[in-house]
Amino acid sequence: MCGIAGYIGARSAQEVVLDGLRRLEYRGYDSAGLVLHKNGKLHLEKYAGRLSVLEGHIHKNGLGAAHLGVGHTRWATHGAPTDKNAHPHMGCGGKFAVVHNGIIENYAKLRGELRSRGHEFYSETDTEVIPHLLEEAYEGDLGAAVAKVAKRLQGAYAIAVVAEDDPHTLVAYRQYSPLIIGLGEGENFLASDIPALLPYTRRTVVLEDGDLAILTTEGVRFFNDGEQVEKKILHVTWDEVAAEKGGFSHFMLKEIHEQPRALRDTISPRIIAGRTNLATEIGLTKEVASSIRRVVVVACGTAYHAGLVGKNLIEQMARLSVEVDIASEFRYREPVLDPEDLVIIISQSGETADTLAALREAKRQKCRVVAITNVVGSSVARESEHVLYTMAGPEIAVASTKAYTTQLAAVTLIAIELGLARGTLSSAKAEQLLSDLLQIPALVEEVLLQSDYIRDVALCLAQSESVFFIGRGLDYSVALEGALKLKEISYIHAEAYAAGELKHGTLALITPNTPVVCLFTQTHLQEKMVSNVEVVRARGAKTFVLSNCHPQVTASLHDMEIRLPAIDPLLAPIVAVVPMQLIAFFAAVARGADVDKPRNLAKSVTVE
Ligand code: M6R
């Protein structure tokens, strides 16, 4: 989604802002622009396309040194990705420049009003109402003007503003969309996400809804609802190298290979002397666990798929009924919740608009909420009473990989804790699962060692128009994630099916040579699965088996087979997804796709 980077200080604002935008490229965007305050004037450059297009124009036009600037990468919502619709926007007089993430919901009404008062619009964006409103609100104090304008705006947004009349001030305002201030010595920064700040400062302030920040070289003042407020300084521990490619060709490949480390960091600190410590970490005490009547998991995309695995595990281990909901559906169907429900919110970024709305709905209905997120200081983390952090480190590629496997580890730990506390999981079984969980990072390493063979499998699929993924039980939940990965980065149509469901319609699509990826990690379901695979092979399908069952089980069932290490079926999803991530990666590379920044997608979906 859109990115914002801003700077005021002695360095070259152009360089800091462009560098910041580059570090936010992973969020996905289709146009880019920046404004610099130089020699008493605002200088604007904005173009459709990648940052390199903007950089080319800047170098050609020789903008030169300036010490105040703000830039933006846009992911189109209102109006096509064109030069005109790119940010910053400047209104009629060119006296203000505004960059904006999010959506102004009442922009059509505001636009009508502004037009009737003589304002002329240049773009099709919702954003452009802001500089026009500023033209009317400004009386010599930029902070006051932004505060006044913010009162007129509805929706979720984060904005940064500079004014031609005020070369010493950069103003930012947040309403539901993330915005972070970076504190320096004699210089200050702002950005919509932490990686843009990492080379310059670790001292950050996360703006809350309704916060206005006024940045000068002397410092940053914060206001909320007209009152000056003190903000907590958050020290970011992510290191800069972690947000770089580190010798890998793509962030996605690097992040796939980081999974053993990410899993170790997520699992090990939570297992002490053969027991989980979630009672202390997220308040899942025996009393709480026994008072829970139902679990509701809400998330989007890959995080939703982690929720599906969680459902299976919690139902099996804790004998609690679990519902899993897509956040964008949940929020508008007046969900029936009860204070005795445990609501688990899963979000890597902690900023997904729909997931955040679901969290707020659960709190409104007084449920106990536990959030699983990867980002300290994110909106989900700040608004949840209990947070279980995945320790994946920054995930830059749009396709989620290490965030997913660490989310699986987190839901597994919760299921074990709930099962133990409720007396539905024996201590012996819990101990065995925890001990096996500690082995998972090494098993993922084993799978990664097979990368060359997995690439061969991917090359067989890479030119297909359509690929099917089938499995039963937990394998079906993982198949959904495998299909999503392939779709989002290679653009091959992919569908996941519960293997037993194919015969109810979809089997009609299986024709000679249709590739079908078949998962075999659920030992108790393997015989059923064998029959399902026979059925697709009888229709001429090419089958690619992922299995840790005895080799004889699948010997006559595959065109190619990736062998997975032996593991308890309850933990198998964390290992089984890894070859599917690699298949998607290698297929996408073979098709020449932009793996880390797939078309039309954004890393953090902060609009509905
Ligand atoms: O940051 P979140 O976990 O809330 O994001 C949810 C989805 O947008 C995300 O998982 C998306 O599906 C990924 N691109 C999948 O790889």
mmCIF file with all atom_site columns, N, CA, C and O and ligand atoms in Angstrom, residues 299-304 346-352 355 398-401 403 407 481 484-485 488 601-605, ligand 1:
data_model
loop_
_atom_site.group_PDB
_atom_site.id
_atom_site.type_symbol
_atom_site.label_atom_id
_atom_site.label_alt_id
_atom_site.label_comp_id
_atom_site.label_asym_id
_atom_site.label_entity_id
_atom_site.label_seq_id
_atom_site.pdbx_PDB_ins_code
_atom_site.Cartn_x
_atom_site.Cartn_y
_atom_site.Cartn_z
_atom_site.occupancy
_atom_site.B_iso_or_equiv
_atom_site.pdbx_formal_charge
_atom_site.auth_seq_id
_atom_site.auth_comp_id
_atom_site.auth_asym_id
_atom_site.auth_atom_id
_atom_site.pdbx_PDB_model_num
ATOM   1   N N  . ALA A 1 299 ? -8.884 -12.828 10.539 1.00 0.00 ? 299 ALA A N  1
ATOM   2   C CA . ALA A 1 299 ? -7.643 -12.448 9.854  1.00 0.00 ? 299 ALA A CA 1
ATOM   3   C C  . ALA A 1 299 ? -7.917 -12.336 8.356  1.00 0.00 ? 299 ALA A C  1
ATOM   4   O O  . ALA A 1 299 ? -9.038 -12.590 7.904  1.00 0.00 ? 299 ALA A O  1
ATOM   5   N N  . CYS A 1 300 ? -6.900 -11.981 7.597  1.00 0.00 ? 300 CYS A N  1
ATOM   6   C CA . CYS A 1 300 ? -7.023 -11.880 6.129  1.00 0.00 ? 300 CYS A CA 1
ATOM   7   C C  . CYS A 1 300 ? -5.898 -12.677 5.462  1.00 0.00 ? 300 CYS A C  1
ATOM   8   O O  . CYS A 1 300 ? -4.800 -12.776 6.005  1.00 0.00 ? 300 CYS A O  1
ATOM   9   N N  . GLY A 1 301 ? -6.167 -13.130 4.255  1.00 0.00 ? 301 GLY A N  1
ATOM   10  C CA . GLY A 1 301 ? -5.130 -13.717 3.396  1.00 0.00 ? 301 GLY A CA 1
ATOM   11  C C  . GLY A 1 301 ? -4.388 -14.858 4.072  1.00 0.00 ? 301 GLY A C  1
ATOM   12  O O  . GLY A 1 301 ? -4.978 -15.796 4.621  1.00 0.00 ? 301 GLY A O  1
ATOM   13  N N  . THR A 1 302 ? -3.075 -14.754 4.024  1.00 0.00 ? 302 THR A N  1
ATOM   14  C CA . THR A 1 302 ? -2.231 -15.791 4.599  1.00 0.00 ? 302 THR A CA 1
ATOM   15  C C  . THR A 1 302 ? -2.497 -15.963 6.097  1.00 0.00 ? 302 THR A C  1
ATOM   16  O O  . THR A 1 302 ? -2.507 -17.083 6.624  1.00 0.00 ? 302 THR A O  1
ATOM   17  N N  . ALA A 1 303 ? -2.725 -14.848 6.783  1.00 0.00 ? 303 ALA A N  1
ATOM   18  C CA . ALA A 1 303 ? -2.989 -14.923 8.226  1.00 0.00 ? 303 ALA A CA 1
ATOM   19  C C  . ALA A 1 303 ? -4.286 -15.694 8.480  1.00 0.00 ? 303 ALA A C  1
ATOM   20  O O  . ALA A 1 303 ? -4.413 -16.438 9.466  1.00 0.00 ? 303 ALA A O  1
ATOM   21  N N  . TYR A 1 304 ? -5.251 -15.541 7.566  1.00 0.00 ? 304 TYR A N  1
ATOM   22  C CA . TYR A 1 304 ? -6.504 -16.312 7.659  1.00 0.00 ? 304 TYR A CA 1
ATOM   23  C C  . TYR A 1 304 ? -6.197 -17.807 7.522  1.00 0.00 ? 304 TYR A C  1
ATOM   24  O O  . TYR A 1 304 ? -6.746 -18.641 8.251  1.00 0.00 ? 304 TYR A O  1
ATOM   25  N N  . ILE A 1 346 ? -5.170 -12.308 13.945 1.00 0.00 ? 346 ILE A N  1
ATOM   26  C CA . ILE A 1 346 ? -3.840 -12.610 13.398 1.00 0.00 ? 346 ILE A CA 1
ATOM   27  C C  . ILE A 1 346 ? -3.519 -11.601 12.298 1.00 0.00 ? 346 ILE A C  1
ATOM   28  O O  . ILE A 1 346 ? -4.298 -11.436 11.347 1.00 0.00 ? 346 ILE A O  1
ATOM   29  N N  . SER A 1 347 ? -2.389 -10.918 12.427 1.00 0.00 ? 347 SER A N  1
ATOM   30  C CA . SER A 1 347 ? -1.974 -9.970  11.385 1.00 0.00 ? 347 SER A CA 1
ATOM   31  C C  . SER A 1 347 ? -0.469 -9.750  11.461 1.00 0.00 ? 347 SER A C  1
ATOM   32  O O  . SER A 1 347 ? 0.022  -9.262  12.477 1.00 0.00 ? 347 SER A O  1
ATOM   33  N N  . GLN A 1 348 ? 0.230  -10.110 10.406 1.00 0.00 ? 348 GLN A N  1
ATOM   34  C CA . GLN A 1 348 ? 1.675  -9.884  10.364 1.00 0.00 ? 348 GLN A CA 1
ATOM   35  C C  . GLN A 1 348 ? 1.979  -8.416  10.615 1.00 0.00 ? 348 GLN A C  1
ATOM   36  O O  . GLN A 1 348 ? 2.719  -8.069  11.513 1.00 0.00 ? 348 GLN A O  1
ATOM   37  N N  . SER A 1 349 ? 1.392  -7.548  9.784  1.00 0.00 ? 349 SER A N  1
ATOM   38  C CA . SER A 1 349 ? 1.713  -6.117  9.842  1.00 0.00 ? 349 SER A CA 1
ATOM   39  C C  . SER A 1 349 ? 1.097  -5.445  11.054 1.00 0.00 ? 349 SER A C  1
ATOM   40  O O  . SER A 1 349 ? 1.604  -4.446  11.549 1.00 0.00 ? 349 SER A O  1
ATOM   41  N N  . GLY A 1 350 ? -0.034 -5.977  11.489 1.00 0.00 ? 350 GLY A N  1
ATOM   42  C CA . GLY A 1 350 ? -0.760 -5.314  12.579 1.00 0.00 ? 350 GLY A CA 1
ATOM   43  C C  . GLY A 1 350 ? -1.443 -4.046  12.117 1.00 0.00 ? 350 GLY A C  1
ATOM   44  O O  . GLY A 1 350 ? -1.902 -3.246  12.929 1.00 0.00 ? 350 GLY A O  1
ATOM   45  N N  . GLU A 1 351 ? -1.529 -3.841  10.802 1.00 0.00 ? 351 GLU A N  1
ATOM   46  C CA . GLU A 1 351 ? -2.120 -2.607  10.292 1.00 0.00 ? 351 GLU A CA 1
ATOM   47  C C  . GLU A 1 351 ? -3.228 -2.864  9.285  1.00 0.00 ? 351 GLU A C  1
ATOM   48  O O  . GLU A 1 351 ? -3.748 -1.914  8.700  1.00 0.00 ? 351 GLU A O  1
ATOM   49  N N  . THR A 1 352 ? -3.572 -4.117  9.038  1.00 0.00 ? 352 THR A N  1
ATOM   50  C CA . THR A 1 352 ? -4.598 -4.416  8.034  1.00 0.00 ? 352 THR A CA 1
ATOM   51  C C  . THR A 1 352 ? -5.934 -3.839  8.497  1.00 0.00 ? 352 THR A C  1
ATOM   52  O O  . THR A 1 352 ? -6.429 -4.165  9.576  1.00 0.00 ? 352 THR A O  1
ATOM   53  N N  . THR A 1 355 ? -8.796 -6.186  9.564  1.00 0.00 ? 355 THR A N  1
ATOM   54  C CA . THR A 1 355 ? -8.480 -6.959  10.768 1.00 0.00 ? 355 THR A CA 1
ATOM   55  C C  . THR A 1 355 ? -8.570 -6.057  12.006 1.00 0.00 ? 355 THR A C  1
ATOM   56  O O  . THR A 1 355 ? -9.077 -6.457  13.060 1.00 0.00 ? 355 THR A O  1
ATOM   57  N N  . VAL A 1 398 ? 6.082  -8.993  -0.578 1.00 0.00 ? 398 VAL A N  1
ATOM   58  C CA . VAL A 1 398 ? 4.625  -8.931  -0.413 1.00 0.00 ? 398 VAL A CA 1
ATOM   59  C C  . VAL A 1 398 ? 4.077  -10.303 -0.013 1.00 0.00 ? 398 VAL A C  1
ATOM   60  O O  . VAL A 1 398 ? 3.195  -10.417 0.837  1.00 0.00 ? 398 VAL A O  1
ATOM   61  N N  . ALA A 1 399 ? 4.622  -11.353 -0.607 1.00 0.00 ? 399 ALA A N  1
ATOM   62  C CA . ALA A 1 399 ? 4.149  -12.698 -0.274 1.00 0.00 ? 399 ALA A CA 1
ATOM   63  C C  . ALA A 1 399 ? 4.656  -13.088 1.112  1.00 0.00 ? 399 ALA A C  1
ATOM   64  O O  . ALA A 1 399 ? 5.852  -13.088 1.380  1.00 0.00 ? 399 ALA A O  1
ATOM   65  N N  . SER A 1 400 ? 3.734  -13.420 1.957  1.00 0.00 ? 400 SER A N  1
ATOM   66  C CA . SER A 1 400 ? 4.085  -13.742 3.334  1.00 0.00 ? 400 SER A CA 1
ATOM   67  C C  . SER A 1 400 ? 4.615  -15.174 3.434  1.00 0.00 ? 400 SER A C  1
ATOM   68  O O  . SER A 1 400 ? 3.990  -16.108 2.935  1.00 0.00 ? 400 SER A O  1
ATOM   69  N N  . THR A 1 401 ? 5.771  -15.350 4.044  1.00 0.00 ? 401 THR A N  1
ATOM   70  C CA . THR A 1 401 ? 6.328  -16.705 4.196  1.00 0.00 ? 401 THR A CA 1
ATOM   71  C C  . THR A 1 401 ? 6.697  -16.953 5.657  1.00 0.00 ? 401 THR A C  1
ATOM   72  O O  . THR A 1 401 ? 6.033  -17.700 6.358  1.00 0.00 ? 401 THR A O  1
ATOM   73  N N  . ALA A 1 403 ? 6.328  -15.011 8.090  1.00 0.00 ? 403 ALA A N  1
ATOM   74  C CA . ALA A 1 403 ? 5.266  -14.570 9.003  1.00 0.00 ? 403 ALA A CA 1
ATOM   75  C C  . ALA A 1 403 ? 4.257  -15.699 9.171  1.00 0.00 ? 403 ALA A C  1
ATOM   76  O O  . ALA A 1 403 ? 3.782  -15.960 10.279 1.00 0.00 ? 403 ALA A O  1
ATOM   77  N N  . GLN A 1 407 ? 3.341  -17.688 12.497 1.00 0.00 ? 407 GLN A N  1
ATOM   78  C CA . GLN A 1 407 ? 1.943  -17.635 12.985 1.00 0.00 ? 407 GLN A CA 1
ATOM   79  C C  . GLN A 1 407 ? 1.456  -19.048 13.298 1.00 0.00 ? 407 GLN A C  1
ATOM   80  O O  . GLN A 1 407 ? 0.750  -19.272 14.288 1.00 0.00 ? 407 GLN A O  1
ATOM   81  N N  . GLU A 1 481 ? -2.909 -22.249 1.422  1.00 0.00 ? 481 GLU A N  1
ATOM   82  C CA . GLU A 1 481 ? -1.789 -21.300 1.460  1.00 0.00 ? 481 GLU A CA 1
ATOM   83  C C  . GLU A 1 481 ? -0.856 -21.527 0.263  1.00 0.00 ? 481 GLU A C  1
ATOM   84  O O  . GLU A 1 481 ? -0.366 -20.575 -0.349 1.00 0.00 ? 481 GLU A O  1
ATOM   85  N N  . LEU A 1 484 ? -2.476 -19.929 -2.718 1.00 0.00 ? 484 LEU A N  1
ATOM   86  C CA . LEU A 1 484 ? -2.409 -18.453 -2.666 1.00 0.00 ? 484 LEU A CA 1
ATOM   87  C C  . LEU A 1 484 ? -1.012 -17.973 -3.059 1.00 0.00 ? 484 LEU A C  1
ATOM   88  O O  . LEU A 1 484 ? -0.854 -17.013 -3.820 1.00 0.00 ? 484 LEU A O  1
ATOM   89  N N  . LYS A 1 485 ? 0.014  -18.649 -2.550 1.00 0.00 ? 485 LYS A N  1
ATOM   90  C CA . LYS A 1 485 ? 1.394  -18.237 -2.870 1.00 0.00 ? 485 LYS A CA 1
ATOM   91  C C  . LYS A 1 485 ? 1.612  -18.277 -4.376 1.00 0.00 ? 485 LYS A C  1
ATOM   92  O O  . LYS A 1 485 ? 2.156  -17.345 -4.952 1.00 0.00 ? 485 LYS A O  1
ATOM   93  N N  . GLU A 1 488 ? -0.380 -15.434 -6.198 1.00 0.00 ? 488 GLU A N  1
ATOM   94  C CA . GLU A 1 488 ? -0.024 -14.028 -6.004 1.00 0.00 ? 488 GLU A CA 1
ATOM   95  C C  . GLU A 1 488 ? 1.317  -13.654 -6.613 1.00 0.00 ? 488 GLU A C  1
ATOM   96  O O  . GLU A 1 488 ? 1.485  -12.504 -7.004 1.00 0.00 ? 488 GLU A O  1
ATOM   97  N N  . LEU A 1 601 ? -0.706 -5.799  -5.949 1.00 0.00 ? 601 LEU A N  1
ATOM   98  C CA . LEU A 1 601 ? -0.762 -6.155  -4.522 1.00 0.00 ? 601 LEU A CA 1
ATOM   99  C C  . LEU A 1 601 ? 0.074  -5.204  -3.673 1.00 0.00 ? 601 LEU A C  1
ATOM   100 O O  . LEU A 1 601 ? 0.980  -4.550  -4.164 1.00 0.00 ? 601 LEU A O  1
ATOM   101 N N  . ALA A 1 602 ? -0.253 -5.177  -2.408 1.00 0.00 ? 602 ALA A N  1
ATOM   102 C CA . ALA A 1 602 ? 0.474  -4.330  -1.465 1.00 0.00 ? 602 ALA A CA 1
ATOM   103 C C  . ALA A 1 602 ? 0.796  -5.155  -0.233 1.00 0.00 ? 602 ALA A C  1
ATOM   104 O O  . ALA A 1 602 ? 0.100  -6.119  0.085  1.00 0.00 ? 602 ALA A O  1
ATOM   105 N N  . LYS A 1 603 ? 1.847  -4.777  0.455  1.00 0.00 ? 603 LYS A N  1
ATOM   106 C CA . LYS A 1 603 ? 2.258  -5.544  1.630  1.00 0.00 ? 603 LYS A CA 1
ATOM   107 C C  . LYS A 1 603 ? 1.291  -5.362  2.784  1.00 0.00 ? 603 LYS A C  1
ATOM   108 O O  . LYS A 1 603 ? 0.921  -6.305  3.458  1.00 0.00 ? 603 LYS A O  1
ATOM   109 N N  . SER A 1 604 ? 0.954  -4.110  3.018  1.00 0.00 ? 604 SER A N  1
ATOM   110 C CA . SER A 1 604 ? 0.148  -3.850  4.195  1.00 0.00 ? 604 SER A CA 1
ATOM   111 C C  . SER A 1 604 ? -1.130 -3.175  3.709  1.00 0.00 ? 604 SER A C  1
ATOM   112 O O  . SER A 1 604 ? -1.079 -2.084  3.150  1.00 0.00 ? 604 SER A O  1
ATOM   113 N N  . VAL A 1 605 ? -2.264 -3.865  3.872  1.00 0.00 ? 605 VAL A N  1
ATOM   114 C CA . VAL A 1 605 ? -3.485 -3.384  3.227  1.00 0.00 ? 605 VAL A CA 1
ATOM   115 C C  . VAL A 1 605 ? -4.257 -2.505  4.209  1.00 0.00 ? 605 VAL A C  1
ATOM   116 O O  . VAL A 1 605 ? -5.106 -2.972  4.964  1.00 0.00 ? 605 VAL A O  1
HETATM 117 O O1 . M6R B 2 .   ? -0.433 -7.982  7.594  1.00 0.00 ? 1   M6R B O1 1
HETATM 118 P P1 . M6R B 2 .   ? -1.499 -9.027  7.583  1.00 0.00 ? 1   M6R B P1 1
HETATM 119 O O2 . M6R B 2 .   ? -1.046 -10.342 8.104  1.00 0.00 ? 1   M6R B O2 1
HETATM 120 O O3 . M6R B 2 .   ? -2.774 -8.568  8.273  1.00 0.00 ? 1   M6R B O3 1
HETATM 121 O O4 . M6R B 2 .   ? -1.877 -9.212  6.054  1.00 0.00 ? 1   M6R B O4 1
HETATM 122 C C1 . M6R B 2 .   ? -2.929 -10.035 5.655  1.00 0.00 ? 1   M6R B C1 1
HETATM 123 C C2 . M6R B 2 .   ? -2.875 -10.300 4.168  1.00 0.00 ? 1   M6R B C2 1
HETATM 124 O O5 . M6R B 2 .   ? -2.996 -9.109  3.455  1.00 0.00 ? 1   M6R B O5 1
HETATM 125 C C3 . M6R B 2 .   ? -1.574 -10.998 3.750  1.00 0.00 ? 1   M6R B C3 1
HETATM 126 O O6 . M6R B 2 .   ? -1.372 -12.172 4.457  1.00 0.00 ? 1   M6R B O6 1
HETATM 127 C C4 . M6R B 2 .   ? -1.604 -11.319 2.243  1.00 0.00 ? 1   M6R B C4 1
HETATM 128 O O7 . M6R B 2 .   ? -2.561 -12.288 1.985  1.00 0.00 ? 1   M6R B O7 1
HETATM 129 C C5 . M6R B 2 .   ? -0.215 -11.766 1.770  1.00 0.00 ? 1   M6R B C5 1
HETATM 130 N N1 . M6R B 2 .   ? 0.142  -11.060 0.586  1.00 0.00 ? 1   M6R B N1 1
HETATM 131 C C6 . M6R B 2 .   ? -0.139 -13.188 1.403  1.00 0.00 ? 1   M6R B C6 1
HETATM 132 O O8 . M6R B 2 .   ? 1.129  -13.557 0.998  1.00 0.00 ? 1   M6R B O8 1
#
